[in-house]
mmCIF file of C-alpha atoms and ligand atoms in Angstrom:
data_model
loop_
_atom_site.group_PDB
_atom_site.id
_atom_site.type_symbol
_atom_site.label_atom_id
_atom_site.label_comp_id
_atom_site.label_asym_id
_atom_site.label_seq_id
_atom_site.Cartn_x
_atom_site.Cartn_y
_atom_site.Cartn_z
ATOM 1 C CA UNK L 1376 -32.120 -8.117 22.694
ATOM 2 C CA UNK L 1377 -31.531 -11.780 21.924
ATOM 3 C CA UNK L 1378 -29.384 -13.089 19.085
ATOM 4 C CA UNK L 1379 -32.382 -13.803 16.829
ATOM 5 C CA UNK L 1380 -33.627 -10.192 17.087
ATOM 6 C CA UNK L 1381 -30.256 -8.482 16.782
ATOM 7 C CA UNK L 1382 -30.174 -6.164 13.770
ATOM 8 C CA UNK L 1383 -27.294 -6.419 11.295
ATOM 9 C CA UNK L 1384 -26.008 -3.233 9.640
ATOM 10 C CA UNK L 1385 -23.310 -2.506 7.070
ATOM 11 C CA UNK L 1386 -21.692 0.903 6.607
ATOM 12 C CA UNK L 1387 -19.461 1.481 3.561
ATOM 13 C CA UNK L 1388 -16.472 3.809 3.709
ATOM 14 C CA UNK L 1389 -16.316 3.407 7.461
ATOM 15 C CA UNK L 1390 -12.572 3.549 8.107
ATOM 16 C CA UNK L 1391 -12.801 7.220 9.109
ATOM 17 C CA UNK L 1392 -14.988 10.312 9.194
ATOM 18 C CA UNK L 1393 -18.770 10.123 9.243
ATOM 19 C CA UNK L 1394 -18.803 6.401 8.366
ATOM 20 C CA UNK L 1395 -16.653 5.377 11.332
ATOM 21 C CA UNK L 1396 -18.816 7.449 13.690
ATOM 22 C CA UNK L 1397 -21.988 5.972 12.146
ATOM 23 C CA UNK L 1398 -20.690 2.487 12.948
ATOM 24 C CA UNK L 1399 -19.960 3.540 16.519
ATOM 25 C CA UNK L 1400 -23.429 5.032 17.068
ATOM 26 C CA UNK L 1401 -25.282 2.077 15.516
ATOM 27 C CA UNK L 1402 -23.248 -0.373 17.599
ATOM 28 C CA UNK L 1403 -23.933 1.714 20.718
ATOM 29 C CA UNK L 1404 -27.636 1.152 19.947
ATOM 30 C CA UNK L 1405 -27.015 -2.608 20.038
ATOM 31 C CA UNK L 1406 -26.914 -3.109 16.263
ATOM 32 C CA UNK L 1407 -24.270 -5.625 15.103
ATOM 33 C CA UNK L 1408 -22.461 -3.422 12.615
ATOM 34 C CA UNK L 1409 -20.138 -4.371 9.786
ATOM 35 C CA UNK L 1410 -17.462 -1.716 9.410
ATOM 36 C CA UNK L 1411 -16.675 -1.882 5.703
ATOM 37 C CA UNK L 1412 -13.540 -0.405 4.159
ATOM 38 C CA UNK L 1413 -11.479 -0.893 1.045
ATOM 39 C CA UNK L 1414 -8.151 -1.446 2.802
ATOM 40 C CA UNK L 1415 -7.884 -4.698 4.794
ATOM 41 C CA UNK L 1416 -5.479 -3.455 7.416
ATOM 42 C CA UNK L 1417 -7.092 -0.078 8.105
ATOM 43 C CA UNK L 1418 -10.522 -1.688 8.164
ATOM 44 C CA UNK L 1419 -9.425 -4.324 10.687
ATOM 45 C CA UNK L 1420 -7.705 -1.683 12.823
ATOM 46 C CA UNK L 1421 -10.740 0.618 12.895
ATOM 47 C CA UNK L 1422 -13.030 -2.301 13.788
ATOM 48 C CA UNK L 1423 -10.640 -3.483 16.504
ATOM 49 C CA UNK L 1424 -10.706 -0.043 18.158
ATOM 50 C CA UNK L 1425 -14.497 -0.170 18.428
ATOM 51 C CA UNK L 1426 -14.446 -3.814 19.552
ATOM 52 C CA UNK L 1427 -12.021 -2.723 22.297
ATOM 53 C CA UNK L 1428 -14.741 -0.286 23.450
ATOM 54 C CA UNK L 1429 -16.973 -3.374 23.867
ATOM 55 C CA UNK L 1430 -19.077 -2.626 20.783
ATOM 56 C CA UNK L 1431 -20.580 -5.320 18.477
ATOM 57 C CA UNK L 1432 -18.546 -4.397 15.393
ATOM 58 C CA UNK L 1433 -17.075 -6.620 12.658
ATOM 59 C CA UNK L 1434 -14.592 -5.723 9.917
ATOM 60 C CA UNK L 1435 -15.538 -6.315 6.267
ATOM 61 C CA UNK L 1436 -13.397 -5.609 3.212
ATOM 62 C CA UNK L 1437 -15.416 -3.777 0.552
ATOM 63 C CA UNK L 1438 -14.200 -1.466 -2.202
ATOM 64 C CA UNK L 1439 -17.328 0.022 -3.762
ATOM 65 C CA UNK L 1440 -15.571 0.541 -7.120
ATOM 66 C CA UNK L 1441 -14.568 -3.128 -7.437
ATOM 67 C CA UNK L 1442 -17.247 -5.600 -8.497
ATOM 68 C CA UNK L 1443 -15.287 -8.630 -7.257
ATOM 69 C CA UNK L 1444 -14.792 -7.005 -3.854
ATOM 70 C CA UNK L 1445 -18.515 -6.186 -3.591
ATOM 71 C CA UNK L 1446 -19.497 -9.747 -4.567
ATOM 72 C CA UNK L 1447 -17.058 -11.243 -2.056
ATOM 73 C CA UNK L 1448 -18.403 -8.948 0.681
ATOM 74 C CA UNK L 1449 -22.013 -9.945 -0.068
ATOM 75 C CA UNK L 1450 -21.032 -13.640 0.046
ATOM 76 C CA UNK L 1451 -19.269 -13.058 3.345
ATOM 77 C CA UNK L 1452 -22.285 -11.333 4.919
ATOM 78 C CA UNK L 1453 -24.540 -14.153 3.654
ATOM 79 C CA UNK L 1454 -22.190 -16.679 5.258
ATOM 80 C CA UNK L 1455 -21.894 -14.805 8.566
ATOM 81 C CA UNK L 1456 -25.460 -13.564 9.030
ATOM 82 C CA UNK L 1457 -27.756 -14.742 6.230
ATOM 83 C CA UNK L 1458 -29.461 -11.341 6.005
ATOM 84 C CA UNK L 1459 -28.908 -7.592 6.264
ATOM 85 C CA UNK L 1460 -31.253 -5.157 8.072
ATOM 86 C CA UNK L 1461 -29.472 -1.876 7.318
ATOM 87 C CA UNK L 1462 -27.234 -0.798 4.417
ATOM 88 C CA UNK L 1463 -25.670 2.648 4.713
ATOM 89 C CA UNK L 1464 -24.027 3.732 1.461
ATOM 90 C CA UNK L 1465 -21.630 6.209 3.024
ATOM 91 C CA UNK L 1466 -18.396 5.852 1.005
ATOM 92 C CA UNK L 1467 -17.798 8.993 -1.000
ATOM 93 C CA UNK L 1468 -15.102 11.136 -2.541
ATOM 94 C CA UNK L 1469 -14.768 14.778 -3.602
ATOM 95 C CA UNK L 1470 -12.115 15.267 -6.270
ATOM 96 C CA UNK L 1471 -13.032 18.547 -8.019
ATOM 97 C CA UNK L 1472 -10.160 21.021 -8.021
ATOM 98 C CA UNK L 1473 -11.235 24.002 -5.937
ATOM 99 C CA UNK L 1474 -10.710 27.226 -7.881
ATOM 100 C CA UNK L 1475 -11.269 25.648 -11.289
ATOM 101 C CA UNK L 1476 -14.369 26.648 -13.212
ATOM 102 C CA UNK L 1477 -17.044 23.959 -13.677
ATOM 103 C CA UNK L 1478 -16.144 23.722 -17.376
ATOM 104 C CA UNK L 1479 -12.467 23.156 -16.527
ATOM 105 C CA UNK L 1480 -12.783 20.132 -14.234
ATOM 106 C CA UNK L 1481 -11.103 17.139 -15.885
ATOM 107 C CA UNK L 1482 -13.233 14.378 -17.351
ATOM 108 C CA UNK L 1483 -11.178 11.902 -15.306
ATOM 109 C CA UNK L 1484 -12.343 13.750 -12.179
ATOM 110 C CA UNK L 1485 -15.954 13.275 -13.262
ATOM 111 C CA UNK L 1486 -15.414 9.580 -13.969
ATOM 112 C CA UNK L 1487 -13.591 8.894 -10.704
ATOM 113 C CA UNK L 1488 -16.229 10.746 -8.696
ATOM 114 C CA UNK L 1489 -19.171 8.985 -10.336
ATOM 115 C CA UNK L 1490 -17.442 5.594 -10.007
ATOM 116 C CA UNK L 1491 -17.513 5.910 -6.220
ATOM 117 C CA UNK L 1492 -20.426 8.209 -5.430
ATOM 118 C CA UNK L 1493 -22.985 6.799 -7.875
ATOM 119 C CA UNK L 1494 -21.946 3.557 -9.590
ATOM 120 C CA UNK L 1495 -20.433 2.264 -6.326
ATOM 121 C CA UNK L 1496 -23.750 2.805 -4.560
ATOM 122 C CA UNK L 1497 -25.783 1.198 -7.333
ATOM 123 C CA UNK L 1498 -23.466 -1.838 -7.522
ATOM 124 C CA UNK L 1499 -23.313 -2.298 -3.744
ATOM 125 C CA UNK L 1500 -27.081 -1.990 -3.421
ATOM 126 C CA UNK L 1501 -27.701 -4.471 -6.242
ATOM 127 C CA UNK L 1502 -25.397 -6.990 -4.567
ATOM 128 C CA UNK L 1503 -26.989 -6.652 -1.120
ATOM 129 C CA UNK L 1504 -30.667 -6.431 -2.105
ATOM 130 C CA UNK L 1505 -31.161 -10.227 -1.818
ATOM 131 C CA UNK L 1506 -29.854 -10.122 1.777
ATOM 132 C CA UNK L 1507 -31.923 -7.004 2.568
ATOM 133 C CA UNK L 1508 -34.951 -8.894 1.265
ATOM 134 C CA UNK L 1509 -34.402 -11.491 3.986
ATOM 135 C CA UNK L 1510 -34.738 -8.914 6.800
ATOM 136 C CA UNK L 1511 -38.163 -8.151 8.290
ATOM 137 C CA UNK L 1512 -37.949 -4.385 7.525
ATOM 138 C CA UNK L 1513 -34.741 -3.378 5.814
ATOM 139 C CA UNK L 1514 -33.407 0.189 5.529
ATOM 140 C CA UNK L 1515 -31.122 1.550 2.833
ATOM 141 C CA UNK L 1516 -29.609 4.951 3.604
ATOM 142 C CA UNK L 1517 -27.777 6.802 0.837
ATOM 143 C CA UNK L 1518 -25.429 9.434 2.195
ATOM 144 C CA UNK L 1519 -26.001 12.310 -0.190
ATOM 145 C CA UNK L 1520 -25.296 16.006 0.248
ATOM 146 C CA UNK L 1521 -27.127 19.304 0.210
ATOM 147 C CA UNK L 1522 -24.722 20.016 -2.680
ATOM 148 C CA UNK L 1523 -26.816 17.583 -4.732
ATOM 149 C CA UNK L 1524 -29.843 19.892 -4.474
ATOM 150 C CA UNK L 1525 -30.607 21.379 -7.905
ATOM 151 C CA UNK L 1526 -33.237 23.661 -6.372
ATOM 152 C CA UNK L 1527 -30.723 25.232 -3.973
ATOM 153 C CA UNK L 1528 -27.999 25.456 -6.631
ATOM 154 C CA UNK L 1529 -30.415 27.460 -8.787
ATOM 155 C CA UNK L 1530 -31.389 29.862 -5.996
ATOM 156 C CA UNK L 1531 -29.073 32.914 -5.669
ATOM 157 C CA UNK L 1532 -30.248 33.303 -2.054
ATOM 158 C CA UNK L 1533 -29.134 29.797 -1.102
ATOM 159 C CA UNK L 1534 -25.940 29.316 0.956
ATOM 160 C CA UNK L 1535 -24.636 26.780 -1.583
ATOM 161 C CA UNK L 1536 -25.310 28.952 -4.653
ATOM 162 C CA UNK L 1537 -21.633 29.773 -5.233
ATOM 163 C CA UNK L 1538 -20.300 26.322 -4.352
ATOM 164 C CA UNK L 1539 -20.011 24.842 -7.818
ATOM 165 C CA UNK L 1540 -17.884 21.688 -7.656
ATOM 166 C CA UNK L 1541 -19.711 20.042 -10.545
ATOM 167 C CA UNK L 1542 -18.505 16.429 -10.512
ATOM 168 C CA UNK L 1543 -19.239 16.028 -6.801
ATOM 169 C CA UNK L 1544 -22.468 18.045 -6.919
ATOM 170 C CA UNK L 1545 -23.826 16.167 -9.934
ATOM 171 C CA UNK L 1546 -22.831 12.805 -8.438
ATOM 172 C CA UNK L 1547 -25.009 13.583 -5.420
ATOM 173 C CA UNK L 1548 -27.890 14.862 -7.599
ATOM 174 C CA UNK L 1549 -27.653 11.561 -9.488
ATOM 175 C CA UNK L 1550 -27.547 9.647 -6.198
ATOM 176 C CA UNK L 1551 -30.775 11.398 -5.210
ATOM 177 C CA UNK L 1552 -32.314 10.423 -8.546
ATOM 178 C CA UNK L 1553 -31.250 6.801 -7.990
ATOM 179 C CA UNK L 1554 -32.835 6.932 -4.533
ATOM 180 C CA UNK L 1555 -36.182 8.057 -5.992
ATOM 181 C CA UNK L 1556 -36.080 5.406 -8.718
ATOM 182 C CA UNK L 1557 -35.232 2.566 -6.323
ATOM 183 C CA UNK L 1558 -37.830 3.771 -3.798
ATOM 184 C CA UNK L 1559 -40.453 3.476 -6.521
ATOM 185 C CA UNK L 1560 -39.394 -0.114 -7.221
ATOM 186 C CA UNK L 1561 -39.419 -0.972 -3.513
ATOM 187 C CA UNK L 1562 -42.748 0.676 -2.627
ATOM 188 C CA UNK L 1563 -45.063 -1.838 -1.009
ATOM 189 C CA UNK L 1564 -42.116 -3.966 0.181
ATOM 190 C CA UNK L 1565 -40.599 -3.932 3.687
ATOM 191 C CA UNK L 1566 -37.436 -2.281 2.300
ATOM 192 C CA UNK L 1567 -37.133 1.515 2.243
ATOM 193 C CA UNK L 1568 -34.457 3.684 0.667
ATOM 194 C CA UNK L 1569 -33.796 7.309 1.595
ATOM 195 C CA UNK L 1570 -31.131 9.933 1.006
ATOM 196 C CA UNK L 1571 -29.711 12.014 3.846
ATOM 197 C CA UNK L 1572 -27.461 15.064 4.090
ATOM 198 C CA UNK L 1573 -25.164 14.709 7.112
ATOM 199 C CA UNK L 1574 -24.541 18.458 7.500
ATOM 200 C CA UNK L 1575 -21.293 20.321 6.898
ATOM 201 C CA UNK L 1576 -19.034 18.096 8.954
ATOM 202 C CA UNK L 1577 -15.388 18.436 10.028
ATOM 203 C CA UNK L 1578 -13.742 15.447 8.280
ATOM 204 C CA UNK L 1579 -10.782 14.780 5.985
ATOM 205 C CA UNK L 1580 -13.082 15.478 3.020
ATOM 206 C CA UNK L 1581 -13.387 19.102 4.173
ATOM 207 C CA UNK L 1582 -9.783 19.276 5.307
ATOM 208 C CA UNK L 1583 -11.052 19.632 8.860
ATOM 209 C CA UNK L 1584 -13.417 22.507 8.072
ATOM 210 C CA UNK L 1585 -17.153 22.379 8.729
ATOM 211 C CA UNK L 1586 -19.853 23.325 11.198
ATOM 212 C CA UNK L 1587 -20.468 19.955 12.847
ATOM 213 C CA UNK L 1588 -18.364 17.414 14.695
ATOM 214 C CA UNK L 1589 -18.588 13.859 13.308
ATOM 215 C CA UNK L 1590 -20.765 12.795 16.247
ATOM 216 C CA UNK L 1591 -23.491 15.135 14.956
ATOM 217 C CA UNK L 1592 -22.648 14.433 11.319
ATOM 218 C CA UNK L 1593 -23.505 10.749 11.779
ATOM 219 C CA UNK L 1594 -26.909 11.421 13.321
ATOM 220 C CA UNK L 1595 -28.927 11.777 10.102
ATOM 221 C CA UNK L 1596 -27.753 8.365 8.859
ATOM 222 C CA UNK L 1597 -28.300 6.681 12.226
ATOM 223 C CA UNK L 1598 -31.766 8.201 12.760
ATOM 224 C CA UNK L 1599 -32.901 7.201 9.272
ATOM 225 C CA UNK L 1600 -31.476 3.678 9.683
ATOM 226 C CA UNK L 1601 -33.187 3.096 13.040
ATOM 227 C CA UNK L 1602 -36.483 4.834 12.263
ATOM 228 C CA UNK L 1603 -39.374 2.535 13.139
ATOM 229 C CA UNK L 1604 -43.076 2.702 12.427
ATOM 230 C CA UNK L 1605 -44.374 4.698 9.478
ATOM 231 C CA UNK L 1606 -41.107 4.899 7.609
ATOM 232 C CA UNK L 1607 -40.259 7.331 4.836
ATOM 233 C CA UNK L 1608 -39.393 5.989 1.401
ATOM 234 C CA UNK L 1609 -37.684 8.032 -1.305
ATOM 235 C CA UNK L 1610 -37.060 11.073 0.905
ATOM 236 C CA UNK L 1611 -34.137 13.511 1.124
ATOM 237 C CA UNK L 1612 -33.611 14.864 4.640
ATOM 238 C CA UNK L 1613 -31.216 16.284 7.187
ATOM 239 C CA UNK L 1614 -31.996 15.257 10.783
ATOM 240 C CA UNK L 1615 -35.547 14.462 9.723
ATOM 241 C CA UNK L 1616 -36.146 17.817 7.972
ATOM 242 C CA UNK L 1617 -37.003 17.587 4.252
ATOM 243 C CA UNK L 1618 -34.517 19.155 1.836
ATOM 244 C CA UNK L 1619 -35.374 20.465 -1.642
ATOM 245 C CA UNK L 1620 -34.358 18.161 -4.500
HETATM 246 P P1 NAP K 1093 -14.010 11.161 4.461
HETATM 247 O O1 NAP K 1093 -13.617 11.543 5.829
HETATM 248 O O2 NAP K 1093 -13.166 11.595 3.303
HETATM 249 O O3 NAP K 1093 -14.209 9.562 4.423
HETATM 250 C C1 NAP K 1093 -14.578 8.941 3.240
HETATM 251 C C2 NAP K 1093 -14.645 7.453 3.471
HETATM 252 O O4 NAP K 1093 -15.025 6.841 2.225
HETATM 253 C C3 NAP K 1093 -13.291 6.858 3.875
HETATM 254 O O5 NAP K 1093 -13.516 5.846 4.832
HETATM 255 C C4 NAP K 1093 -12.801 6.254 2.562
HETATM 256 O O6 NAP K 1093 -11.952 5.142 2.720
HETATM 257 C C5 NAP K 1093 -14.121 5.788 1.969
HETATM 258 N N1 NAP K 1093 -13.996 5.452 0.563
HETATM 259 C C6 NAP K 1093 -13.604 6.239 -0.467
HETATM 260 N N2 NAP K 1093 -13.595 5.533 -1.598
HETATM 261 C C7 NAP K 1093 -13.996 4.271 -1.288
HETATM 262 C C8 NAP K 1093 -14.173 3.085 -2.027
HETATM 263 N N3 NAP K 1093 -13.922 3.017 -3.336
HETATM 264 N N4 NAP K 1093 -14.621 1.978 -1.379
HETATM 265 C C9 NAP K 1093 -14.876 2.012 -0.062
HETATM 266 N N5 NAP K 1093 -14.683 3.100 0.709
HETATM 267 C C10 NAP K 1093 -14.252 4.213 0.087
HETATM 268 O O7 NAP K 1093 -15.468 11.692 4.110
HETATM 269 P P2 NAP K 1093 -16.733 12.040 5.049
HETATM 270 O O8 NAP K 1093 -16.770 13.509 5.206
HETATM 271 O O9 NAP K 1093 -16.755 11.171 6.244
HETATM 272 O O10 NAP K 1093 -17.911 11.658 4.027
HETATM 273 C C11 NAP K 1093 -18.757 10.534 4.197
HETATM 274 C C12 NAP K 1093 -19.947 10.714 3.268
HETATM 275 O O11 NAP K 1093 -20.653 11.895 3.632
HETATM 276 C C13 NAP K 1093 -19.552 10.900 1.797
HETATM 277 O O12 NAP K 1093 -20.485 10.227 0.969
HETATM 278 C C14 NAP K 1093 -19.671 12.389 1.586
HETATM 279 O O13 NAP K 1093 -19.919 12.733 0.233
HETATM 280 C C15 NAP K 1093 -20.850 12.719 2.491
HETATM 281 N N6 NAP K 1093 -20.937 14.119 2.914
HETATM 282 C C16 NAP K 1093 -19.977 14.668 3.697
HETATM 283 C C17 NAP K 1093 -20.109 15.997 4.112
HETATM 284 C C18 NAP K 1093 -19.103 16.662 5.004
HETATM 285 O O14 NAP K 1093 -19.296 17.850 5.323
HETATM 286 N N7 NAP K 1093 -18.045 15.975 5.448
HETATM 287 C C19 NAP K 1093 -21.210 16.747 3.691
HETATM 288 C C20 NAP K 1093 -22.176 16.154 2.887
HETATM 289 C C21 NAP K 1093 -22.029 14.838 2.515
HETATM 290 P P3 NAP K 1093 -10.339 5.276 2.778
HETATM 291 O O15 NAP K 1093 -10.002 5.538 4.213
HETATM 292 O O16 NAP K 1093 -9.872 3.922 2.296
HETATM 293 O O17 NAP K 1093 -9.946 6.388 1.862
#
């Protein structure tokens, strides 16, 4: 692939977990990938480790809850590359106190969770849309969760029925709603936006519990980002399989 054809991707929250692995897999596919993180030093260190593996990775400072940081990151990508082919909104937090009832979770927990998981995605996407518009066929991937599925939360037979962590769950339901709204705006353009569930993945977020290793947990994001041809818009999937809203 020559320089002119090289795709440029950006993954938020990529200092560890699924985001870091997503950067690795995209870069292994030959995509020049911006590893974005909110802490300068940890972001540079994570990027350096992948560069040392010979991968086309660049560090980028980006705190999704800080408008000035998002604006500076968008300016920096414009300066370095002049466009963006793939935006993966991966940064996310889960702050609900396990064991507390839904009605007992603190309002501050709700606010903090929505700041990152919803408003951070909206703000980052707004800032990068002009650069995505300069790519021939841009892809936005919103890393959601099966825990955002209202249909499954309402079904007593569903495996997530009893997993009521409301601030996190509602933030992902809202992220899905944002995905559908933006997909409607973008229909008929070369930009698509889709939500994916990575699976139940062993990361810090789950305190090391989960069914999947990060290598498999990154696959839904990577597949959706690299999907060519007749591309979905406004979908919610895990490894290409549709999930109920
Ligand atoms: P993780 O290991 O806790 O990593 C979260 C990443 O997000 C870290 O790199 C963290 O950066 C970053 N982050 C948090 N707040 C940020 C901010 N304000 N600005 C920029 N980056 C920020 O979590 P994970 O399991 O890899 O989760 C990745 C995504 O997958 C999340 O959206 C999560 O909701 C979703 N997900 C995960 C699972 C699962 O089973 N693990 C299941 C469904 C969905 P720092 O290092 O600076 O803290």
